[in-house]
PDB file of C-alpha atoms in Angstrom:
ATOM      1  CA  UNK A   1      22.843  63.919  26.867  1.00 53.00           C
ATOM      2  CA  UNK A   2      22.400  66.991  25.394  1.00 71.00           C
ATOM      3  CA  UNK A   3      21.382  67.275  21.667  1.00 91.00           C
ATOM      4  CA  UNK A   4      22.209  69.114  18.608  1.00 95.00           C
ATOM      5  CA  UNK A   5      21.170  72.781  18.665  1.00 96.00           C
ATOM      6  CA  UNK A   6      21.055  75.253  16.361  1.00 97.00           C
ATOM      7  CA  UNK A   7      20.379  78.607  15.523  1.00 96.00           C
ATOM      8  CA  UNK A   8      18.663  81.059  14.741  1.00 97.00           C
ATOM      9  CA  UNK A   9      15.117  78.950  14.645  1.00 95.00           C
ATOM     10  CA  UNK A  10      14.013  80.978  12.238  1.00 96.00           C
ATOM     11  CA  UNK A  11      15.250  83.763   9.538  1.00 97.00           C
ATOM     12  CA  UNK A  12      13.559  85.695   7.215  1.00 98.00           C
ATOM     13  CA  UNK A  13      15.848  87.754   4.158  1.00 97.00           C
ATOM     14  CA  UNK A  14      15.387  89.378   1.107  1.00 97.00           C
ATOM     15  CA  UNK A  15      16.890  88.098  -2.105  1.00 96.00           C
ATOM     16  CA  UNK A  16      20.730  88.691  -2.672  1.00 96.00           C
ATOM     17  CA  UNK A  17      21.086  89.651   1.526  1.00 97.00           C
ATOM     18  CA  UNK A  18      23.430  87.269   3.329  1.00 97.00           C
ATOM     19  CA  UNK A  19      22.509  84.912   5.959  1.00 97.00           C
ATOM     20  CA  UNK A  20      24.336  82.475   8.772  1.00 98.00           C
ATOM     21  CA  UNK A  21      23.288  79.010  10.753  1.00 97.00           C
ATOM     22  CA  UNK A  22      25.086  77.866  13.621  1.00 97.00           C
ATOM     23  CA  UNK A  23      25.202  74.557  14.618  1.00 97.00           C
ATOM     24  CA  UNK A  24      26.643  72.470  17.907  1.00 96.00           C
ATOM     25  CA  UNK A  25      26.767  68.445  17.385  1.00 96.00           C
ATOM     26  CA  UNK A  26      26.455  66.323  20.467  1.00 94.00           C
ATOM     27  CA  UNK A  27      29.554  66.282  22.412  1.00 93.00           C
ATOM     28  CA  UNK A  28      32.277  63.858  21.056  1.00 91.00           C
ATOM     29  CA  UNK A  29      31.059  63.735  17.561  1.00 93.00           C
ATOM     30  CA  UNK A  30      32.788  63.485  14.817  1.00 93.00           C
ATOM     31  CA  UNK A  31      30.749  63.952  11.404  1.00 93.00           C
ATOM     32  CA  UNK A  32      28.475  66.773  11.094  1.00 95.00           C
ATOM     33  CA  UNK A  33      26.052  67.246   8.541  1.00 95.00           C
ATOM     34  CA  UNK A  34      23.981  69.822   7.028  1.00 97.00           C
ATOM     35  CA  UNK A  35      21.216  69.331   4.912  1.00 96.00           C
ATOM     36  CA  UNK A  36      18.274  71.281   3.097  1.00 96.00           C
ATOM     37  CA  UNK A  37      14.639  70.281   3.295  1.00 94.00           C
ATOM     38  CA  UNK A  38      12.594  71.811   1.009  1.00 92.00           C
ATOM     39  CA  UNK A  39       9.032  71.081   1.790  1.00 87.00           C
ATOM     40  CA  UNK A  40       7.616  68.149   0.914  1.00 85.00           C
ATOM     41  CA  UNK A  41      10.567  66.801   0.383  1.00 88.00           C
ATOM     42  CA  UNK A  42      13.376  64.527   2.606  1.00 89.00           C
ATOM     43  CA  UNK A  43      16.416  65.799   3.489  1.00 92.00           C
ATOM     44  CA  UNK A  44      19.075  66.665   0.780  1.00 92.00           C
ATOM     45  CA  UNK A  45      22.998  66.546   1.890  1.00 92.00           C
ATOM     46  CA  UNK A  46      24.596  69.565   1.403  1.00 96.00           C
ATOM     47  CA  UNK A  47      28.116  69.149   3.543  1.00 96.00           C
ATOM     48  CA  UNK A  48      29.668  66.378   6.004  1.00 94.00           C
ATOM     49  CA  UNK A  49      32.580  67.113   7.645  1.00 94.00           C
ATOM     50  CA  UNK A  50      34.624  64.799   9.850  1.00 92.00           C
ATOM     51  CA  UNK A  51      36.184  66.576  12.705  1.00 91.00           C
ATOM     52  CA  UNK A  52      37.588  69.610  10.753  1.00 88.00           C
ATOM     53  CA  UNK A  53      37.975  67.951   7.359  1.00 92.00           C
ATOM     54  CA  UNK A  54      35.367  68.121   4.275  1.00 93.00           C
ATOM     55  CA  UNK A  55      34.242  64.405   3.399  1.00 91.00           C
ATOM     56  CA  UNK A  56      31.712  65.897   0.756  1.00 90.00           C
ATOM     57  CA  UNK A  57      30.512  68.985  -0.260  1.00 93.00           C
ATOM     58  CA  UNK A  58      29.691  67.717  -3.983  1.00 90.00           C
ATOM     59  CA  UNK A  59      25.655  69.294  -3.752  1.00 90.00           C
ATOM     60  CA  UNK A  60      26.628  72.347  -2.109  1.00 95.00           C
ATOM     61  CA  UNK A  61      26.144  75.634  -4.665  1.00 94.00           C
ATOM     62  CA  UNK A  62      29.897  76.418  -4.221  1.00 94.00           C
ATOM     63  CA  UNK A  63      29.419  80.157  -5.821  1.00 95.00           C
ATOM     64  CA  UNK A  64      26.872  81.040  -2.808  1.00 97.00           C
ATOM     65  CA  UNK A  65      26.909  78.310   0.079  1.00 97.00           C
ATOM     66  CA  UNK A  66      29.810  77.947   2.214  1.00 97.00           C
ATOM     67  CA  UNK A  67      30.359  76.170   5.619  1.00 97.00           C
ATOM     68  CA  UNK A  68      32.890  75.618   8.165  1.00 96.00           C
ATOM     69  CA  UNK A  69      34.022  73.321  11.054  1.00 95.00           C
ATOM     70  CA  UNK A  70      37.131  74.953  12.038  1.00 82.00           C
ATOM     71  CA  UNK A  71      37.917  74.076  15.293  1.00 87.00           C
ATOM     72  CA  UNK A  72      35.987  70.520  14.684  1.00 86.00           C
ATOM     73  CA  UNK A  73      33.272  71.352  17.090  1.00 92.00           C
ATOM     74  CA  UNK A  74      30.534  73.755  15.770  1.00 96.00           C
ATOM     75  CA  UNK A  75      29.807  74.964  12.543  1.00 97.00           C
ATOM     76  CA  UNK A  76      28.148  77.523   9.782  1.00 97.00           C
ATOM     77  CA  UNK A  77      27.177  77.339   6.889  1.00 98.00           C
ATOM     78  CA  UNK A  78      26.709  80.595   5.571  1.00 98.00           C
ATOM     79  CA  UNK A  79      24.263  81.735   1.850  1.00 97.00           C
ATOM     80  CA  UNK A  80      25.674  84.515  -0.211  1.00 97.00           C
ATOM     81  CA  UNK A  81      23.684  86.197  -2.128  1.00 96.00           C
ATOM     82  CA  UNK A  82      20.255  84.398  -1.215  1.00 97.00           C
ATOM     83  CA  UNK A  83      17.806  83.402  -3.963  1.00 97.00           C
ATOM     84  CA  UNK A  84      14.199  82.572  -3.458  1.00 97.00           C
ATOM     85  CA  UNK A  85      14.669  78.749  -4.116  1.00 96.00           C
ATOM     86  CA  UNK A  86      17.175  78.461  -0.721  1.00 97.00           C
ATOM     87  CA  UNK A  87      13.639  78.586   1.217  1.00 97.00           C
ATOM     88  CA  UNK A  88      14.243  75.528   3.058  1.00 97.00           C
ATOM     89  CA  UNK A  89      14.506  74.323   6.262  1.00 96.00           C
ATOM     90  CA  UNK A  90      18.292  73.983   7.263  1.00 97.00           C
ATOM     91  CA  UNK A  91      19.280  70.816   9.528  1.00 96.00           C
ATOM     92  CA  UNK A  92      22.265  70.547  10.695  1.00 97.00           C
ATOM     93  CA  UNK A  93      23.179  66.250  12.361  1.00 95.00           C
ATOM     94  CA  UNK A  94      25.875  64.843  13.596  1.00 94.00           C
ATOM     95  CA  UNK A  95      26.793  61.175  14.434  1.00 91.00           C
ATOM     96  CA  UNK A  96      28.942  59.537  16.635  1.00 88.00           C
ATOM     97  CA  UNK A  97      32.194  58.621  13.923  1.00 81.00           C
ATOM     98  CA  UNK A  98      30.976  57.733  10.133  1.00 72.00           C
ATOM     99  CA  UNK A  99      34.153  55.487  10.090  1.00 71.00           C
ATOM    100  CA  UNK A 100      31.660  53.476  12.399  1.00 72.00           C
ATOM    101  CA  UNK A 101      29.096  51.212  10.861  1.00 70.00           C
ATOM    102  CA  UNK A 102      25.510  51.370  12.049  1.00 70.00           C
ATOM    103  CA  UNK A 103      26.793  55.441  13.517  1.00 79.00           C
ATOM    104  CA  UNK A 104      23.457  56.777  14.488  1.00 87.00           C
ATOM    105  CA  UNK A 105      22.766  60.254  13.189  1.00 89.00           C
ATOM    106  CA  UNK A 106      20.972  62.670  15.346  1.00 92.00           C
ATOM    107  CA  UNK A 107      19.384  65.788  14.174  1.00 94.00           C
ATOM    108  CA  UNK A 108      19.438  69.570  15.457  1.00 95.00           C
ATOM    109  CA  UNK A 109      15.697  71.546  15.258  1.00 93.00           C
ATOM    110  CA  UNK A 110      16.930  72.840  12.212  1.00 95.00           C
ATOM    111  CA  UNK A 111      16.539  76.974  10.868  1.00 96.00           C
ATOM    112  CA  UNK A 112      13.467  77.615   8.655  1.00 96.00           C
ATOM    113  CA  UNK A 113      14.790  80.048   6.166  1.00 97.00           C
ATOM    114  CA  UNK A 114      12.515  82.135   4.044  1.00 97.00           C
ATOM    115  CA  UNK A 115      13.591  84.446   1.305  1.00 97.00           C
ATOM    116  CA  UNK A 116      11.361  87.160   0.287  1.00 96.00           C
TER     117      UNK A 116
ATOM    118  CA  UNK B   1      26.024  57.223  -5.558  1.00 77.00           C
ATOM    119  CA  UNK B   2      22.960  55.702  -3.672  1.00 85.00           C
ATOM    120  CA  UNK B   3      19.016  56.141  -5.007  1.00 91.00           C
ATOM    121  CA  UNK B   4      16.606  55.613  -2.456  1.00 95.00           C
ATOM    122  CA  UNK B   5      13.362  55.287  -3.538  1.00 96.00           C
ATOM    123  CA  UNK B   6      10.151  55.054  -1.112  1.00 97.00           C
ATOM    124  CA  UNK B   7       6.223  54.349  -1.271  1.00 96.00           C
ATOM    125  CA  UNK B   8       3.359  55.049  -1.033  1.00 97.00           C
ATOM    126  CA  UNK B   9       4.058  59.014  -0.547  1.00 96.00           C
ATOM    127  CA  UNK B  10       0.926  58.881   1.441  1.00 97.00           C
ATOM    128  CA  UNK B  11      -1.358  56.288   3.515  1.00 97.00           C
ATOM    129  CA  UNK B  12      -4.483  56.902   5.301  1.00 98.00           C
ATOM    130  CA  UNK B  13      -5.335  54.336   7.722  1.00 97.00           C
ATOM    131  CA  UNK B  14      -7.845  53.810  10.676  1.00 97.00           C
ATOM    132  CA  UNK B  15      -6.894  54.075  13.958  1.00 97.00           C
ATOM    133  CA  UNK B  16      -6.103  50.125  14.889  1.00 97.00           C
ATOM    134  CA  UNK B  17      -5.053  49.207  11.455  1.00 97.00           C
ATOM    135  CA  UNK B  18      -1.666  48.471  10.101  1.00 97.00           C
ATOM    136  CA  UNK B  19       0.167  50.641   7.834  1.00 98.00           C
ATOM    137  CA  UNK B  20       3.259  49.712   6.102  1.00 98.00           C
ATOM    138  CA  UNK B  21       6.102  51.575   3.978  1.00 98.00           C
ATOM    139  CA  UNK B  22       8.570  50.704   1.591  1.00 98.00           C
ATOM    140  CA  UNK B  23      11.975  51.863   0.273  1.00 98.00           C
ATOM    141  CA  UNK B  24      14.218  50.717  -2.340  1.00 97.00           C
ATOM    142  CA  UNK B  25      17.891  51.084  -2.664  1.00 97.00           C
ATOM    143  CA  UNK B  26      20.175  50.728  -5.477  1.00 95.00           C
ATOM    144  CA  UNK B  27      23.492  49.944  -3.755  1.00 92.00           C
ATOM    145  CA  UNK B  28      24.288  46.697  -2.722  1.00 91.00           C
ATOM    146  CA  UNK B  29      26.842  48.157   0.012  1.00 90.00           C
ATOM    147  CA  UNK B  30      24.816  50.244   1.693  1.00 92.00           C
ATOM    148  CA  UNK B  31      24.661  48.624   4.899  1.00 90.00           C
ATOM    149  CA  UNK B  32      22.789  50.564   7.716  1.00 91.00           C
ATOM    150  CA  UNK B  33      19.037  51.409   7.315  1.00 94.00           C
ATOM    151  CA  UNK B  34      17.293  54.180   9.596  1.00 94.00           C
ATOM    152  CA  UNK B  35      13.805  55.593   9.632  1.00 97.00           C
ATOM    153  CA  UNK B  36      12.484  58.848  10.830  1.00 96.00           C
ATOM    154  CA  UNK B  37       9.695  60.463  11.721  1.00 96.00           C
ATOM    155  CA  UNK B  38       9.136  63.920  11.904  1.00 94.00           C
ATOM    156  CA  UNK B  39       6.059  65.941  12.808  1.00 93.00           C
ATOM    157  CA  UNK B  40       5.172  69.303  11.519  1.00 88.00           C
ATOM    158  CA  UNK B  41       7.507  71.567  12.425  1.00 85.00           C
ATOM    159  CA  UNK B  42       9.811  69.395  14.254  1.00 89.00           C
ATOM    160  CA  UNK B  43      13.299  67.804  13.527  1.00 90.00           C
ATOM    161  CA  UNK B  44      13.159  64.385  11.958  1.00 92.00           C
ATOM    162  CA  UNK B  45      13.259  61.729  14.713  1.00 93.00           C
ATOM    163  CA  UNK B  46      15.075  58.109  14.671  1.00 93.00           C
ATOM    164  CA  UNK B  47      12.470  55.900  15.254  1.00 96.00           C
ATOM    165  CA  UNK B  48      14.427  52.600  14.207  1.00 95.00           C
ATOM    166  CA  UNK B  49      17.223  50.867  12.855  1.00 93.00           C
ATOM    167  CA  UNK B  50      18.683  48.022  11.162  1.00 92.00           C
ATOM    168  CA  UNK B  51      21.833  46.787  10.011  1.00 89.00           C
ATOM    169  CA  UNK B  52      22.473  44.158   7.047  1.00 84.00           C
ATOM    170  CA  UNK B  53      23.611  41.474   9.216  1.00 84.00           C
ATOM    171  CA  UNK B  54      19.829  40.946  10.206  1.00 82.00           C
ATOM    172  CA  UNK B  55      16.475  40.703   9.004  1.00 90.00           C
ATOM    173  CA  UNK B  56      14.233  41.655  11.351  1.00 94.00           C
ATOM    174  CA  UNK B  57      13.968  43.888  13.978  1.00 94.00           C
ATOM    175  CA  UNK B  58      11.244  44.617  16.270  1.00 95.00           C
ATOM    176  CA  UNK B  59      10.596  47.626  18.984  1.00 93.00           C
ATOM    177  CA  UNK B  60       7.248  47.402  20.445  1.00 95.00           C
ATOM    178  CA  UNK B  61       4.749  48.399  17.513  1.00 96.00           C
ATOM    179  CA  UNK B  62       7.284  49.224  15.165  1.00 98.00           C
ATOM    180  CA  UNK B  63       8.780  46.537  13.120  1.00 97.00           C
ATOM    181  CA  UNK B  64      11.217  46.894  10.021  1.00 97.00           C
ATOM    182  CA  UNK B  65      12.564  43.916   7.347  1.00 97.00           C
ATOM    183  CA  UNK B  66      15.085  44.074   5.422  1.00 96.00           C
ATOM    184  CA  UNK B  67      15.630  42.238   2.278  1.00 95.00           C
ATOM    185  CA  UNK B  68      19.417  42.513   0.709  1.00 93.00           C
ATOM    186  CA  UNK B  69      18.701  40.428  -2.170  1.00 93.00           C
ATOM    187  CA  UNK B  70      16.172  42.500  -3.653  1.00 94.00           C
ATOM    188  CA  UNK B  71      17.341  45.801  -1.826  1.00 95.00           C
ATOM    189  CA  UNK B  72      14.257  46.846  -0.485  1.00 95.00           C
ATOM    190  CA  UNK B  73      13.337  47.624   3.223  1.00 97.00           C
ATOM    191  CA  UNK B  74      10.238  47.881   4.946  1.00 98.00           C
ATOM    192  CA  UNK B  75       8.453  49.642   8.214  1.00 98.00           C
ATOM    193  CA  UNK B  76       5.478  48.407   9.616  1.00 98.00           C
ATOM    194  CA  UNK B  77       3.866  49.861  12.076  1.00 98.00           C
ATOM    195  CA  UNK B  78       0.869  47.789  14.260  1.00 97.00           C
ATOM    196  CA  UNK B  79      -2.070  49.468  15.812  1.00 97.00           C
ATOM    197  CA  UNK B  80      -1.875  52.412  14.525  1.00 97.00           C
ATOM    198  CA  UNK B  81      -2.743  55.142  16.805  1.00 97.00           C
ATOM    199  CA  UNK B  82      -3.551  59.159  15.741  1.00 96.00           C
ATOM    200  CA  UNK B  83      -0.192  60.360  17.526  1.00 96.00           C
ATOM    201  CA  UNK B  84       1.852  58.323  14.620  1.00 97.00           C
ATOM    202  CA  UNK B  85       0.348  60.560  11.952  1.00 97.00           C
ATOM    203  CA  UNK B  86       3.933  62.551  10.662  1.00 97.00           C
ATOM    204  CA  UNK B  87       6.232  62.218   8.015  1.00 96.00           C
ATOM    205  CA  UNK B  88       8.220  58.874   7.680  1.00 97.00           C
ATOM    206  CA  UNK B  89      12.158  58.869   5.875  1.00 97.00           C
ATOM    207  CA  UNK B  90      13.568  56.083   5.570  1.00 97.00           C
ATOM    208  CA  UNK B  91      17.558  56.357   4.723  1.00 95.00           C
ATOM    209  CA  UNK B  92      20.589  53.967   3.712  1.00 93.00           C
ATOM    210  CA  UNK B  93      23.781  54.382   4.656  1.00 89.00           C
ATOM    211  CA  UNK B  94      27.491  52.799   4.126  1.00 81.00           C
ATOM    212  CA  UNK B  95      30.966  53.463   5.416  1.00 71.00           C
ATOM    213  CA  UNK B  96      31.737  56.245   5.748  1.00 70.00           C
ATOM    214  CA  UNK B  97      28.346  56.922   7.023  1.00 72.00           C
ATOM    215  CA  UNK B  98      26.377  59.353   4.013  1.00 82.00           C
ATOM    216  CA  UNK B  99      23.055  58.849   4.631  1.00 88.00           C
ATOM    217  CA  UNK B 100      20.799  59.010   1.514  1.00 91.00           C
ATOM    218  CA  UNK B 101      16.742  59.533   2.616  1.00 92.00           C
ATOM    219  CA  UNK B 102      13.892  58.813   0.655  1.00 94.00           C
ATOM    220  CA  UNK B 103      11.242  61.151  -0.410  1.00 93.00           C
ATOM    221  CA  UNK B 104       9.027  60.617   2.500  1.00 95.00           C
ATOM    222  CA  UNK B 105       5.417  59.272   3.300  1.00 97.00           C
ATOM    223  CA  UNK B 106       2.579  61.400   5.167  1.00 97.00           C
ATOM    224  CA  UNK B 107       1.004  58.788   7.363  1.00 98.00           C
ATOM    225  CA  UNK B 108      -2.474  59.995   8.283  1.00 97.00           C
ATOM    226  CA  UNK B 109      -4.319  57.972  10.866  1.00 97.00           C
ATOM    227  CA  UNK B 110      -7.824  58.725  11.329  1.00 95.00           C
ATOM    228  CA  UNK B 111      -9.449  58.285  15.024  1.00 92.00           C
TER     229      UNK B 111
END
């Protein structure tokens, strides 16, 4: 089974330039997550979709993160402008249904952002 | 929504020894428990499970409790060996499935 992948691996901006993760869940699922890890720290929701739908997006920075799931398949989540604090490692996860009790999540290598 | 807290944030142990971790949770229906590990650089990994309906579960070295009644969860991990140095989350997690992690423990175990 194949896993989650994303990409780029790795991005390095400026402050205030734009940037864009990709991310494929494991075929058939239906949530998708993305998180932040800052480092030293566990991982921090930002968005969970089900299939195409928004379940929550209530610690995503709405005036520069967005994300998208349109065809309920991939996704991106997308920073505009960057700032230095979204250094972070990006993970995108997806599990089986969240409907489902006990739905394993699986992670994706995740995108080590750094913003100079 | 959910607090999950988790200790110690770091444990040094000899190679052979036993380390255990502990997390907290603060919602009673939380109901699915998960723990990670992730190694420098890499994607956190799902090590082991366990749902509410039992107490114990057990995969070869790895071993976690769970204890609704005073919402707290446990891994323990028996002779230790230097490739289980990483990070360890542990997470809870209710219908539908948001999974809330603790802050993480660097498990350092010296040959």
């Amino acid at each position: 089974e194949a896993g989650v992948a994303q990409s780029p691996r790795y991005k390095i901006i400026e402050k205030r330039q734009s940037v864009a993760f990709w991310c494929n869940p494991i075929s058939g699922h239906a949530t998708l997550y993305w998180y932040q890890q800052i480092l030293g720290q566990g991982p921090k929701l930002l968005i969970q979709f089900q299939n195409n739908g928004v379940v929550d997006d209530s610690q995503l920075p709405k005036d520069r993160f967005s994300a998208e799931r349109l065809k309920g398949v991939d996704s991106t989540l997308k920073i505009q402008p960057a700032k230095l604090e979204d250094s972070a490692v990006y993970l995108c996860a997806s599990s089986l249904d969240q409907y489902r009790e006990g739905s394993r999540e699986y992670f994706g290598p995740g995108t080590r952002l750094t913003v100079l | 929504g959910e607090n999950v807290e988790q200790h110690p944030s770091t444990l040094s142990v000899q190679e052979g020894d036993s380390a255990v971790i502990k997390c907290t949770y603060s919602d009673s229906a939380s109901n699915y428990f998960p723990w990670y590990k992730q190694e420098l650089g890499k994607r956190p990994q799902l090590i082991i499970d366990i749902r509410s309906n039992v107490g114990e579960k057990k995969d070869q070295r790895i071993a976690v409790t769970l204890n609704k009644t005073a919402k707290h969860f446990s891994l323990h991990i028996t002779e230790t060996q230097p490739e289980d140095s990483a990070v360890y989350f542990c997470a809870a997690s209710m219908v539908p499935n948001k999974f809330y992690f603790g802050s993480g423990t660097k498990l350092n175990v010296k040959p």
